[in-house]
Amino acid sequence: MHAQPGTPSDPDASPAGGTDPFAAPTPTGADPAAAQAPGEPDEPREPAPPVTRRAALLSGGVLLTAVLLVVLLLMPVPYAVNSPGPTLDTLGEHDGQALITIDGAETYDSTGQLRLTTVSTTGGPGYPSSVLGVLQGWLSPSRRVLPVESVFPQDATQEQLDEQNEAQMVSSQENATVAALEELGYTVPVTLTVHDAVEGTGAVGVVEPGDVLLSYDGTALTSYGQLIDLLDQTDPGSTVTLGVQRDGAEVDLDVVTGEREEGGGSQLGVYIDPTFDPPVDVSIRIDQIGGSSAGTMFALGIIDKLTPEDEADGRVIAGTGTMDLNGAVGPIGGIRQKMAGSLRDGADWFLAPAGNCDEVVGHVPDGLTVVKVSTLHEAREAVEAIGAGEADDLPTCTAADAADAG
């Protein structure tokens, strides 16, 4: 029973209308008896239902499945995956240093870019492909998945592959330097030393390892390109006289030339180890990239630096292709990935070897224009035409070219 307001029910009652400052307020409409006194402990809660054996097994199964799925996605598989690699401007810097430096001649700046292109590949020794990587490769139009044995020698170690790629890069740089200087009219003195004769040719038993070539049918040899030109003008099966230096003496040797596999002109039938003495000192600094496919872009970069004309004139031109000592552009691998990497890095134009037209046709990314080149001279003219805004008539890969290349 509650006392009426203003009527004390006992001596300790509060005056009418007063408030006990130590009493807990009772919400309007609430049962005062239900209010919890200060300091009174919470009512005990209902305990959580026990985990059943079935629930525990289900949770453990989900966790195990997730772990197995991660392991499966990351486990190595016998495939190689080619992806677009980095591109580098041969007219710019690499790791804070000029990629190409030249001493012994005046050099000139350029406002354009000539970008070499690369392919990043997994699947080789030390860099296995995973299930996840292969799945991504199959789903991506800029990647390619191949059986690993079609890309890497199965008995090769990572160290052996690195040494091979480095040797190819050094040879590529030397070829590019010689081809570029000769394209500009320089004479590049060379010592043409015979490494060995090619089995099945007319040079076997006539030319010996260590012979130094001095003349060809009475014409003094002053460059490697000159020897190639002379062979171009010689019919297969002709007998030519080679002047060589052997053991300090000059000797004349009669050699029957052979037919080239690609046709046109003759082959001498010897492996030559040339040693060059270029009149201009060219140094190319590049790390973590190997192979021979950057030769064409190296050569174009050297030409650009040694000529006062601003050939590219602000354009971003990428490309690829091996470079022979006589200036021939050769086909390479991974051209689809290289085109994709070029577009990604801002290139509008791409120089492609004619021998790769079968992989170019139907696979050119939107926004990229491809120009077909067979020689360094053609590549140089293409760069000049692009820089001058006169590129409408430059050759590109056609279906007929693709059939020839294939």
PDB file of N, CA and C in Angstrom, residues 292-293 321-322 329-333 353-356 359:
ATOM      1  N   SER A 292      67.430 -11.619 -76.654  1.00  0.00           N
ATOM      2  CA  SER A 292      67.950 -10.872 -77.803  1.00  0.00           C
ATOM      3  C   SER A 292      66.902 -10.007 -78.493  1.00  0.00           C
ATOM      4  N   SER A 293      65.683  -9.975 -77.985  1.00  0.00           N
ATOM      5  CA  SER A 293      64.594  -9.340 -78.727  1.00  0.00           C
ATOM      6  C   SER A 293      64.603  -7.818 -78.683  1.00  0.00           C
ATOM      7  N   GLY A 321      62.145  -7.060 -81.792  1.00  0.00           N
ATOM      8  CA  GLY A 321      62.808  -7.694 -82.918  1.00  0.00           C
ATOM      9  C   GLY A 321      64.291  -7.877 -82.659  1.00  0.00           C
ATOM     10  N   THR A 322      64.816  -9.034 -83.046  1.00  0.00           N
ATOM     11  CA  THR A 322      66.259  -9.231 -82.957  1.00  0.00           C
ATOM     12  C   THR A 322      66.945  -8.387 -84.022  1.00  0.00           C
ATOM     13  N   VAL A 329      66.006  -7.445 -89.197  1.00  0.00           N
ATOM     14  CA  VAL A 329      65.141  -7.576 -88.017  1.00  0.00           C
ATOM     15  C   VAL A 329      64.544  -8.979 -88.006  1.00  0.00           C
ATOM     16  N   GLY A 330      64.745  -9.692 -86.905  1.00  0.00           N
ATOM     17  CA  GLY A 330      64.268 -11.070 -86.815  1.00  0.00           C
ATOM     18  C   GLY A 330      63.079 -11.221 -85.894  1.00  0.00           C
ATOM     19  N   PRO A 331      62.276 -12.292 -86.077  1.00  0.00           N
ATOM     20  CA  PRO A 331      61.090 -12.522 -85.250  1.00  0.00           C
ATOM     21  C   PRO A 331      61.452 -12.902 -83.823  1.00  0.00           C
ATOM     22  N   ILE A 332      60.485 -12.729 -82.940  1.00  0.00           N
ATOM     23  CA  ILE A 332      60.692 -12.986 -81.507  1.00  0.00           C
ATOM     24  C   ILE A 332      59.464 -13.710 -80.947  1.00  0.00           C
ATOM     25  N   GLY A 333      59.497 -14.064 -79.673  1.00  0.00           N
ATOM     26  CA  GLY A 333      58.358 -14.678 -79.009  1.00  0.00           C
ATOM     27  C   GLY A 333      57.598 -13.678 -78.168  1.00  0.00           C
ATOM     28  N   PRO A 353      58.366  -7.203 -86.166  1.00  0.00           N
ATOM     29  CA  PRO A 353      59.090  -7.910 -87.219  1.00  0.00           C
ATOM     30  C   PRO A 353      58.118  -8.539 -88.215  1.00  0.00           C
ATOM     31  N   ALA A 354      58.468  -8.483 -89.494  1.00  0.00           N
ATOM     32  CA  ALA A 354      57.607  -9.088 -90.516  1.00  0.00           C
ATOM     33  C   ALA A 354      57.390 -10.570 -90.242  1.00  0.00           C
ATOM     34  N   GLY A 355      58.388 -11.216 -89.646  1.00  0.00           N
ATOM     35  CA  GLY A 355      58.268 -12.642 -89.344  1.00  0.00           C
ATOM     36  C   GLY A 355      57.282 -12.976 -88.249  1.00  0.00           C
ATOM     37  N   ASN A 356      56.742 -11.961 -87.583  1.00  0.00           N
ATOM     38  CA  ASN A 356      55.738 -12.188 -86.532  1.00  0.00           C
ATOM     39  C   ASN A 356      54.332 -11.818 -86.972  1.00  0.00           C
ATOM     40  N   GLU A 359      51.234 -13.739 -85.831  1.00  0.00           N
ATOM     41  CA  GLU A 359      50.734 -13.564 -84.468  1.00  0.00           C
ATOM     42  C   GLU A 359      50.162 -12.169 -84.235  1.00  0.00           C
TER      43      GLU A 359
END
